[in-house]
Short mmCIF file of C-alpha atoms and ligand atoms in Angstrom, two decimals:
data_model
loop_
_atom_site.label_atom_id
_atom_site.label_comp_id
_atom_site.label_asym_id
_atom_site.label_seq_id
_atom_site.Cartn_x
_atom_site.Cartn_y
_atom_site.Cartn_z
CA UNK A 1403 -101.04 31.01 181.20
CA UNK A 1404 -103.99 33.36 179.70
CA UNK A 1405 -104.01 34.77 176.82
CA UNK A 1406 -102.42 38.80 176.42
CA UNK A 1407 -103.77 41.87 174.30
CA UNK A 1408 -100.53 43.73 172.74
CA UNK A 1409 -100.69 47.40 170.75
CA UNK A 1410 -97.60 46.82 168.53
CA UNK A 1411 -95.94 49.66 166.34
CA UNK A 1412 -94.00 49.18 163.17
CA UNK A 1413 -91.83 52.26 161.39
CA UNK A 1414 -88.67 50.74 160.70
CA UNK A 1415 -88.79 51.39 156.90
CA UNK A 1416 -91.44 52.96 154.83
CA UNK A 1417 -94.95 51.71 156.56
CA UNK A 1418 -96.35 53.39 159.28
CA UNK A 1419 -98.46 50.67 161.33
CA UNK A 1420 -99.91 50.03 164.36
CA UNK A 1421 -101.86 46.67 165.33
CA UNK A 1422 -103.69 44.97 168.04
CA UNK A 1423 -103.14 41.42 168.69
CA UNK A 1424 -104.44 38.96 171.04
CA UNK A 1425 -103.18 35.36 171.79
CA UNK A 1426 -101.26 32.99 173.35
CA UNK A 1427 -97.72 31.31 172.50
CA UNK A 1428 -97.51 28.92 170.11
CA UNK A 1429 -100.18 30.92 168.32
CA UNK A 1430 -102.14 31.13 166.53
CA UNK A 1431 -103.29 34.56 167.28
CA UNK A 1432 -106.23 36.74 166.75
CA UNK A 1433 -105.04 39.91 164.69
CA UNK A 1434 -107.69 42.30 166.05
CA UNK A 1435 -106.54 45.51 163.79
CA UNK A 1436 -103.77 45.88 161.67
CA UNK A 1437 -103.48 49.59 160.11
CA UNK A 1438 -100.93 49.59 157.89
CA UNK A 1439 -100.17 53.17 155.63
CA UNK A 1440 -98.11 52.82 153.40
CA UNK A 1441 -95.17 55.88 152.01
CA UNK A 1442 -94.36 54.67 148.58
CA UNK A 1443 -96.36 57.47 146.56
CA UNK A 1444 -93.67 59.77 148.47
CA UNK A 1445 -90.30 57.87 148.22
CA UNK A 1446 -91.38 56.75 144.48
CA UNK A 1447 -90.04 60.50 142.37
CA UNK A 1448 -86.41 59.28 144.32
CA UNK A 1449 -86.62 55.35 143.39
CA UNK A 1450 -86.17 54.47 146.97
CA UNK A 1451 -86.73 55.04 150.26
CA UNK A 1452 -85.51 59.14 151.74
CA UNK A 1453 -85.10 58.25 155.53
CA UNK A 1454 -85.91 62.21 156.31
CA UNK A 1455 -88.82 61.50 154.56
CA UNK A 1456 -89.94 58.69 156.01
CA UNK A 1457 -89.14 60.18 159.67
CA UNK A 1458 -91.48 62.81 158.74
CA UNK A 1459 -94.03 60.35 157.19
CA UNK A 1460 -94.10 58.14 160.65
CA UNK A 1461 -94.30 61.94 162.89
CA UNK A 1462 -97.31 63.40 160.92
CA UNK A 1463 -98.98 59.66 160.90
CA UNK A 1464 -98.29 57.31 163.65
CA UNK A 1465 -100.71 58.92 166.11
CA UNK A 1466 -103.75 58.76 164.18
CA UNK A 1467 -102.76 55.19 163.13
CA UNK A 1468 -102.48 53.88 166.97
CA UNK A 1469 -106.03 55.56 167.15
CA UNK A 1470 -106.81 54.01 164.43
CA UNK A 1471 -105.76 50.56 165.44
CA UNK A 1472 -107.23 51.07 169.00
CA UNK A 1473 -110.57 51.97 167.59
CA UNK A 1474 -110.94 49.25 164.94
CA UNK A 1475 -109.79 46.72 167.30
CA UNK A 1476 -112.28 48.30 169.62
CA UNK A 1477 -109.86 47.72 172.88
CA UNK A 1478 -108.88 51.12 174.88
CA UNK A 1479 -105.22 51.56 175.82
CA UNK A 1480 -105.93 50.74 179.33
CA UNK A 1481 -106.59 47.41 178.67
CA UNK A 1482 -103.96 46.39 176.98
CA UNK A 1483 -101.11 44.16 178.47
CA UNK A 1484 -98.24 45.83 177.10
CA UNK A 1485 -96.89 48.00 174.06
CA UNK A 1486 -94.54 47.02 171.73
CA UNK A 1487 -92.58 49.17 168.91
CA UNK A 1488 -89.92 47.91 166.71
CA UNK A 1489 -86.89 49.11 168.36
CA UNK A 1490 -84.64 48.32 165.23
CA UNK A 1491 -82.87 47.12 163.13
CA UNK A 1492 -84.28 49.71 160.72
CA UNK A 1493 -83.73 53.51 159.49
CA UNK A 1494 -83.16 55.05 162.84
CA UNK A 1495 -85.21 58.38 162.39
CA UNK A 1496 -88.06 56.35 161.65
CA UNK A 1497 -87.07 53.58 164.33
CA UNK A 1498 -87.08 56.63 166.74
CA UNK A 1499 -90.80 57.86 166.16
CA UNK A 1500 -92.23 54.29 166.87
CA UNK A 1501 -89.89 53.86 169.88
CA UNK A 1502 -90.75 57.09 171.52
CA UNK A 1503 -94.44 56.75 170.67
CA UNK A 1504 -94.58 53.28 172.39
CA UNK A 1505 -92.75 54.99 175.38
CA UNK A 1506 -94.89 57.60 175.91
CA UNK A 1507 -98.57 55.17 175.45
CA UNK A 1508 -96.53 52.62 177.98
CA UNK A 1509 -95.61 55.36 180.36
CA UNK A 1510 -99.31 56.79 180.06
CA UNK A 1511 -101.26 53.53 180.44
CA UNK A 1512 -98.91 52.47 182.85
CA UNK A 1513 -98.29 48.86 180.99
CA UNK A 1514 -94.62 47.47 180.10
CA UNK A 1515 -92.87 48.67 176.85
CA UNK A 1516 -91.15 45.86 174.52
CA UNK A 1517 -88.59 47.20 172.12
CA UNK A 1518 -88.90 44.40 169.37
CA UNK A 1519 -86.55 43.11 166.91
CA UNK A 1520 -87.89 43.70 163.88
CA UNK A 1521 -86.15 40.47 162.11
CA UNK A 1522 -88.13 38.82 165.03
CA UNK A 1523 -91.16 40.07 164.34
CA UNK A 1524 -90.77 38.93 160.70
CA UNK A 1525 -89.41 35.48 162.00
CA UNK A 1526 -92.39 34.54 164.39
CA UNK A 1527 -95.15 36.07 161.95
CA UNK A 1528 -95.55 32.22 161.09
CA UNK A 1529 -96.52 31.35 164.86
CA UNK A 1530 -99.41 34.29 165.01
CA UNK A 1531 -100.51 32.78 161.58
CA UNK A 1532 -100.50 29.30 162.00
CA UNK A 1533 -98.51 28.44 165.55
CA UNK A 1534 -95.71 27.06 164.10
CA UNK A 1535 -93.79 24.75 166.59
CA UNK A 1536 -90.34 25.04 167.62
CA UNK A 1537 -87.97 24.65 165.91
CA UNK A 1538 -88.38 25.66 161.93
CA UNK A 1539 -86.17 26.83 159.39
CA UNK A 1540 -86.79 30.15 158.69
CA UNK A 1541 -85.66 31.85 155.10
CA UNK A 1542 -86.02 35.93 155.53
CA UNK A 1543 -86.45 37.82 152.60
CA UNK A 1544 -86.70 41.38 152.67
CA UNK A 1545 -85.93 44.64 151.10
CA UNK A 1546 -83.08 44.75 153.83
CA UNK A 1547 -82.13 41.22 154.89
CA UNK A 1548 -81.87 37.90 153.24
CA UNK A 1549 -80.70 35.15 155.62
CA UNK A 1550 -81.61 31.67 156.35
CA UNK A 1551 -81.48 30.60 159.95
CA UNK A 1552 -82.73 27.63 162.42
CA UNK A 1553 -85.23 29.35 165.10
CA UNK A 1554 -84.92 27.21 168.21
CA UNK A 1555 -87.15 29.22 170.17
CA UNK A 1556 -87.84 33.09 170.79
CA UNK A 1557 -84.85 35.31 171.48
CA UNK A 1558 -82.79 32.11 169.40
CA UNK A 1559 -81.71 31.96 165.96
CA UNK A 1560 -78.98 29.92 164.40
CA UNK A 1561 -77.42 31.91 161.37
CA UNK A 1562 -76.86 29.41 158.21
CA UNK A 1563 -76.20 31.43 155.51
CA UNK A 1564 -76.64 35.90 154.86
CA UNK A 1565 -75.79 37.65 151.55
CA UNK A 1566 -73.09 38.48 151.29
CA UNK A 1567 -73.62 41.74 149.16
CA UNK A 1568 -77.04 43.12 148.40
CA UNK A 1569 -80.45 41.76 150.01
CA UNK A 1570 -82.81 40.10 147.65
CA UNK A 1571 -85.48 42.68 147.75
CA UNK A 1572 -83.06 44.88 147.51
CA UNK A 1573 -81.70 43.14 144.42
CA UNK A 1574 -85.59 43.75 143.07
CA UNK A 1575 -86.02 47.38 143.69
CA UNK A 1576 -82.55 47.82 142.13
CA UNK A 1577 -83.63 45.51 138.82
CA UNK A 1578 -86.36 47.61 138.63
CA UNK A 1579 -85.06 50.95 138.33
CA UNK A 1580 -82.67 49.77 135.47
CA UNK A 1581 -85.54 48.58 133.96
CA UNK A 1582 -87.60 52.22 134.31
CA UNK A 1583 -90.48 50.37 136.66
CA UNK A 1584 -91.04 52.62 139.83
CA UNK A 1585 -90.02 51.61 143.54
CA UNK A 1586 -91.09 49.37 145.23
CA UNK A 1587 -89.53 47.22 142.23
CA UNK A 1588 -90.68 43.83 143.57
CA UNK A 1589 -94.11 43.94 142.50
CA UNK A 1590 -93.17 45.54 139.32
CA UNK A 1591 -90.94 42.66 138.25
CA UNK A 1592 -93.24 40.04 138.91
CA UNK A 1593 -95.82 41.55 136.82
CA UNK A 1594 -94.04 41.83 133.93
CA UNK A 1595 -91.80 38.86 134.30
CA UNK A 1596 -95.20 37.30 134.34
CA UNK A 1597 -95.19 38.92 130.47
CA UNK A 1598 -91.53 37.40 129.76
CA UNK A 1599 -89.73 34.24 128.67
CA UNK A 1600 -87.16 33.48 131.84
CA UNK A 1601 -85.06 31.55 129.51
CA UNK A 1602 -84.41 34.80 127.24
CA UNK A 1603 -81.60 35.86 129.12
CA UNK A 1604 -78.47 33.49 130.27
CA UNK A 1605 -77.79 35.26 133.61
CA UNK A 1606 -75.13 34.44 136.18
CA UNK A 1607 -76.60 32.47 138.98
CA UNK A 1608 -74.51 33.46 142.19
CA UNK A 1609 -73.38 31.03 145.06
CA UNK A 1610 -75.32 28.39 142.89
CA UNK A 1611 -73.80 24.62 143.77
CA UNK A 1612 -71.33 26.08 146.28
CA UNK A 1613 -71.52 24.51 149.90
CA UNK A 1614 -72.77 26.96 152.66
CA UNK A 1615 -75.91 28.66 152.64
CA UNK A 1616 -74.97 32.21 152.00
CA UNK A 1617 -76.52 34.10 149.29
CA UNK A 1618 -75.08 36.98 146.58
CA UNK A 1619 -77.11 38.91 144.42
CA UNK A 1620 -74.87 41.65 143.17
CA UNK A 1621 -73.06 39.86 140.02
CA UNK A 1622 -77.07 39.63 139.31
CA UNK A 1623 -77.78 43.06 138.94
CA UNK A 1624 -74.66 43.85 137.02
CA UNK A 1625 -75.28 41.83 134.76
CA UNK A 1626 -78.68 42.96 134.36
CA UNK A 1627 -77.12 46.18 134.31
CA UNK A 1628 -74.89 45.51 131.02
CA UNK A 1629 -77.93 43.99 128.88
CA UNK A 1630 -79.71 47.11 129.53
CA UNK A 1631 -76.54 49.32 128.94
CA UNK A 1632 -75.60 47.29 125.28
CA UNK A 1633 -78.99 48.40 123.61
CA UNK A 1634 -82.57 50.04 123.95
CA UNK A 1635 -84.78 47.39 124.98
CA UNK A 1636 -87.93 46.70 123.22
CA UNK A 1637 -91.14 45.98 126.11
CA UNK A 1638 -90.82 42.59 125.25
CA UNK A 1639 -87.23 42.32 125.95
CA UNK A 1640 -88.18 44.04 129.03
CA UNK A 1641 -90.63 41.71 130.33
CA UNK A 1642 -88.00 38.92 129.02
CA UNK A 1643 -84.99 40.21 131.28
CA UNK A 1644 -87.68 40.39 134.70
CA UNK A 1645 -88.86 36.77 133.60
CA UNK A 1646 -84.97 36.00 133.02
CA UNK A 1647 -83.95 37.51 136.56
CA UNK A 1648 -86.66 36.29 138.86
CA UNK A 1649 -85.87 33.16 137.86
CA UNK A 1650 -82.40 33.06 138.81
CA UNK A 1651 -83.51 34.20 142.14
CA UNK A 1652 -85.77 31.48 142.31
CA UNK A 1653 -82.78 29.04 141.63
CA UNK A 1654 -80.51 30.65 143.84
CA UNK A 1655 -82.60 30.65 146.97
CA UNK A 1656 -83.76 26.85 146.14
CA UNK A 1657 -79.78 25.76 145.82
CA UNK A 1658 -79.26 27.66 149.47
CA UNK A 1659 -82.39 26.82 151.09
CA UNK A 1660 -81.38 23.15 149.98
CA UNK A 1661 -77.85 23.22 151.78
CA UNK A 1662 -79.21 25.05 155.21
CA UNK A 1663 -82.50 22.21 155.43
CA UNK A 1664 -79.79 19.64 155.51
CA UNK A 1665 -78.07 21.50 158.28
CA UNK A 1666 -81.39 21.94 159.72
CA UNK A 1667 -81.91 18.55 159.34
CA UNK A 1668 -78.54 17.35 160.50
CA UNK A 1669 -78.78 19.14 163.90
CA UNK A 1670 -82.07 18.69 165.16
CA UNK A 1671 -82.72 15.37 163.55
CA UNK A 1672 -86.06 15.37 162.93
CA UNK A 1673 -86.92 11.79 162.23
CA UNK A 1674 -90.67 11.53 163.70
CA UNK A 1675 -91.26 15.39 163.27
CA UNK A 1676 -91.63 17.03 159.88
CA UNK A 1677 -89.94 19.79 159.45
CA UNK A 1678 -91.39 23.37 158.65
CA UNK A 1679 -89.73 25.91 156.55
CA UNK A 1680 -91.30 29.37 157.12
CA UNK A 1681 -91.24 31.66 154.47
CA UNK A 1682 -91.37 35.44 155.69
CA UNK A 1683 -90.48 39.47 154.53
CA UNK A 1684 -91.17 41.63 151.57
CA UNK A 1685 -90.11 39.41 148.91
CA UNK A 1686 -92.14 36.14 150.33
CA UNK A 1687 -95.10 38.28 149.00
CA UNK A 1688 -93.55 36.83 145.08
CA UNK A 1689 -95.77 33.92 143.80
CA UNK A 1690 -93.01 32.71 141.62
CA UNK A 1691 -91.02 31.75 145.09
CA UNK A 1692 -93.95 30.76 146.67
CA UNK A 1693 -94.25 28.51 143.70
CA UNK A 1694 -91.04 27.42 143.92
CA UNK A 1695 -90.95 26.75 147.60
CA UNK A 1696 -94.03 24.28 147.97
CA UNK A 1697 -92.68 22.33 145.13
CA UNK A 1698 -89.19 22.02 146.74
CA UNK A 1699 -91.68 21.49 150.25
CA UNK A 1700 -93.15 18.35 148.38
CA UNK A 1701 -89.89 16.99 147.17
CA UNK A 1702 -88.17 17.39 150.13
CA UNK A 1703 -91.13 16.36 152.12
CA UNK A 1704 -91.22 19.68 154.75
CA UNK A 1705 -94.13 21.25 155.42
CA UNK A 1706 -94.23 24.93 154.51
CA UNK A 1707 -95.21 28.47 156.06
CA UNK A 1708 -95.88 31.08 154.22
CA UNK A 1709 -97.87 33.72 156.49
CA UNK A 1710 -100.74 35.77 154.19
CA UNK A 1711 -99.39 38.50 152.32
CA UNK A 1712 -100.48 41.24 154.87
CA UNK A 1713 -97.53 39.64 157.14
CA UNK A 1714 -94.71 39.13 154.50
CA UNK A 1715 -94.75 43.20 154.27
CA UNK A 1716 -94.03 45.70 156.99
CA UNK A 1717 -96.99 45.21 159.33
CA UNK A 1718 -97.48 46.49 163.50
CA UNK A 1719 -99.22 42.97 164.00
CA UNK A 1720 -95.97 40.74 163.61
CA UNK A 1721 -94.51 43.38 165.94
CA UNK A 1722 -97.50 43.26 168.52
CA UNK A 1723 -96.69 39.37 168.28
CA UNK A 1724 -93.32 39.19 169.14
CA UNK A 1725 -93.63 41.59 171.93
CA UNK A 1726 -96.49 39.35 173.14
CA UNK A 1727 -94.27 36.13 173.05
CA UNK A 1728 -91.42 38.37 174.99
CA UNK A 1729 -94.44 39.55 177.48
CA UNK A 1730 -95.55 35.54 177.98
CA UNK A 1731 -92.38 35.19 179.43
CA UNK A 1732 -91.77 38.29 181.42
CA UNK A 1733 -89.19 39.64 179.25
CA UNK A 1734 -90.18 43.26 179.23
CA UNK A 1735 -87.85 46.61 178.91
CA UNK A 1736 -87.21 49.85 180.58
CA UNK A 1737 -87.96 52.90 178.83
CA UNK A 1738 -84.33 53.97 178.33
CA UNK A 1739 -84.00 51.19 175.98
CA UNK A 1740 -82.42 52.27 172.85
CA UNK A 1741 -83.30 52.81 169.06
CA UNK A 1742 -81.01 50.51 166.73
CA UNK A 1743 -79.73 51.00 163.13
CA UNK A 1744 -78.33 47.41 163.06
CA UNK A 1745 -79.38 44.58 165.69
CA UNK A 1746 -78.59 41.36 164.53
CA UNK A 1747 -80.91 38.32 165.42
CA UNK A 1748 -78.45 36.10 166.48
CA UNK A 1749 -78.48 35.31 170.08
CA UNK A 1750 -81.14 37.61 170.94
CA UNK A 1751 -82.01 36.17 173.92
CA UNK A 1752 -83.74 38.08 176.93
CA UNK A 1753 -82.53 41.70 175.60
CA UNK A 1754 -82.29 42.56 179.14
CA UNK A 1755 -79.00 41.13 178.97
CA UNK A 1756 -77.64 42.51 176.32
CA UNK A 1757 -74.98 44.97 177.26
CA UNK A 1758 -75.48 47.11 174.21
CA UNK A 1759 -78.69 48.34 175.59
CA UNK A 1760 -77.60 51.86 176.43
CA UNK A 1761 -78.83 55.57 175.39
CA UNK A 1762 -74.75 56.14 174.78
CA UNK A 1763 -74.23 52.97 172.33
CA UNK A 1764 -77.32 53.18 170.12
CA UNK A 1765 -75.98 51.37 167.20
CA UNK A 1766 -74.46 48.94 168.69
O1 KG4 B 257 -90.28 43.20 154.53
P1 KG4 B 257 -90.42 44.45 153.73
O2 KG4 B 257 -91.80 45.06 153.60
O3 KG4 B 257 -89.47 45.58 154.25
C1 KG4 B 257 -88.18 45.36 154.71
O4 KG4 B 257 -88.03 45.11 155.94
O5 KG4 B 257 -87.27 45.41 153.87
O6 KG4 B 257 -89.85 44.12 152.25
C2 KG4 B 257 -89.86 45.07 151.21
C3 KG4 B 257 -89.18 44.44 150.01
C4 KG4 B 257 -88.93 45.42 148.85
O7 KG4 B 257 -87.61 45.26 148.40
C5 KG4 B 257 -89.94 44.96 147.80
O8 KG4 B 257 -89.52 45.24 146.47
C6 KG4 B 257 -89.99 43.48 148.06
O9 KG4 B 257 -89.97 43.37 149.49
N1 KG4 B 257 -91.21 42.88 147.52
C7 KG4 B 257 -91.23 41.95 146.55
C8 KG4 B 257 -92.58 41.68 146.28
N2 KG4 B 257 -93.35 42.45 147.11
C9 KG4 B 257 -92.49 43.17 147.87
N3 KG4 B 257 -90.22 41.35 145.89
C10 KG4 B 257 -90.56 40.46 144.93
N4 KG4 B 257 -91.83 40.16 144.59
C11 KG4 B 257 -92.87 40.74 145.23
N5 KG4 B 257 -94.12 40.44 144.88
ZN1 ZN B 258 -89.34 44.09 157.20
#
């Protein structure tokens, strides 16, 4: 099987991006453009993301940013094998703009259309980095998601643990805004917690010891929320309270992490093959976790993937990836397929057979 050239398209969130990629399953891949424009200046005066404002965003940029990726990746549209868009889960005006887009280049250049998953995308970023083998643990942390799951193979995830409340990036941006910092709060907090003491502050470390492998992060932020409600805090106490909270992430997804690799471990009884935790979303971008992670990778002797930073964020390349692994195996889809707000990853499969693939049940 030869190698295929994918244009993938990313505006699920608040990044409008558009790649080229070029490879062959396991990976890894050659990214040949990645153009990724980013909308925080213009969600930041609302300390989050404004969905009608990031529809907008993706409408005025998304063509210039397929050009864009075409041009530096110096390939014309004609010659690639397909065109990918992520087709959800995601803020559906925004999930819309890519999806059509794709449509119309796919219906142009006469090439098949993939609607991608974008937990997918994030979930195989590891194989167009490094060609990670089947299976690996995956832990997905994101500004929307936060689950740990087995990956078996494309189109099949095993779900160990979710939160159960708020999403850990999401538990981030909302720290930061009760701390004043602007959104994205991720960043923020892990430049001043790099300022703080994180044993300052005693805070309540959810899930922590329980069996399972699901996660909770709102008891977190309320907590946070009553330091910063009892007094004025000094920039010091500030920087204390990020250190404070960033560490009980850290400890919360090392306790989960912990339970699921045994699972992991357990079920597809690894004994001559290590085992590789990948690392991926928003949040993987932290170096505290990353920290954390290939410590806990030595002790537990598993060998760890954390893709570069350009694929833990929002990018069209992880897209243009997936679709590519879907194309390798002649899983394309028509071009009624249909925008998704939610689209768990969860027996994905060959999305041809998924019954909830019609124009009349978009959210399904
Ligand atoms: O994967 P992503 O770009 O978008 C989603 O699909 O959600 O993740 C964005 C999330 C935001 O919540 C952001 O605050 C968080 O990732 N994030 C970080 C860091 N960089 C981005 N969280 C902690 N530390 C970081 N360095
Ligand atoms: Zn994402």
């Amino acid at each position: 099987m030869g190698a295929f050239t994918v244009l993938g398209i990313e505006t699920s969130c608040d990044e409008t991006s558009a790649a080229v990629v070029r490879g062959q399953a396991p990976g890894p891949g050659a990214i040949l453009s990645n153009v990724v424009i980013g909308q925080a200046s213009e969600h930041r005066p609302y300390g989050g993301v404004v969905p009608e404002i990031a529809a907008r965003a993706h409408v005025e940029l998304l063509d210039a940013v397929v050009a864009r990726a075409l041009a530096e990746a110096d390939v014309a549209l004609g010659d690639v094998d397909a065109v990918g868009a992520t087709a959800g889960p995601g803020l559906i005006g925004g999930v819309m703009v890519g999806l059509v887009t794709a449509k119309g280049l796919a219906l142009a250049a006469g090439k098949p259309l993939i609607a991608v998953n974008h937990l997918e995308a994030h979930a195989l970023s590891a194989r167009l980095s490094k060609g990670t083998e089947f299976p690996f643990l995956l832990l997905l942390i994101s500004g929307g998601h936060c689950q740990v799951m087995a990956a078996e193979d494309v189109g099949r995830y095993r779900l160990y643990g979710a939160t159960i409340d708020d999403a850990v990036g999401e538990a981030f941006d909302k720290t930061a805004k009760l701390l004043g910092l602007p959104y994205p709060g991720g960043p923020q907090i892990e430049a001043l917690a790099g300022r703080g003491n994180p044993k300052a502050y005693a805070l309540p470390r959810p899930m922590v010891g329980r069996p399972g492998a699901d996660f909770s992060f709102s008891g977190l932020k309320t907590a946070v929320r009553q330091l910063v409600k009892q007094r004025e805090l000094t920039a010091e106490q500030k920087a204390d309270v990020a250190a404070s909270f960033q560490q009980v992430v850290v400890d919360v997804l090392l306790d989960r992490v912990y339970n699921a690799l045994q699972q992991f471990r357990t079920e597809f009884g690894n004994k001559n093959q290590r085992t590789s935790l990948v690392v991926a979303g928003g949040v993987a971008a932290n170096q505290a976790i990353r920290e954390a992670f290939q410590a806990l990778g030595a002790k537990e002797s598993f060998v760890l993937e954390l893709p570069p930073f350009s694929l833990c964020t929002d990018n069209g390349a992880m897209v243009a990836w997936a679709a590519l692994e879907r194309l390798a195996r002649g899983w394309t889809d028509a071009l009624t397929s249909a925008p998704r707000a939610r689209w768990p990853l969860e027996n994905l499969g060959n999305s041809h057979e998924l019954p909830s693939r019609s124009v009349s049940d978009p959210l399904a």
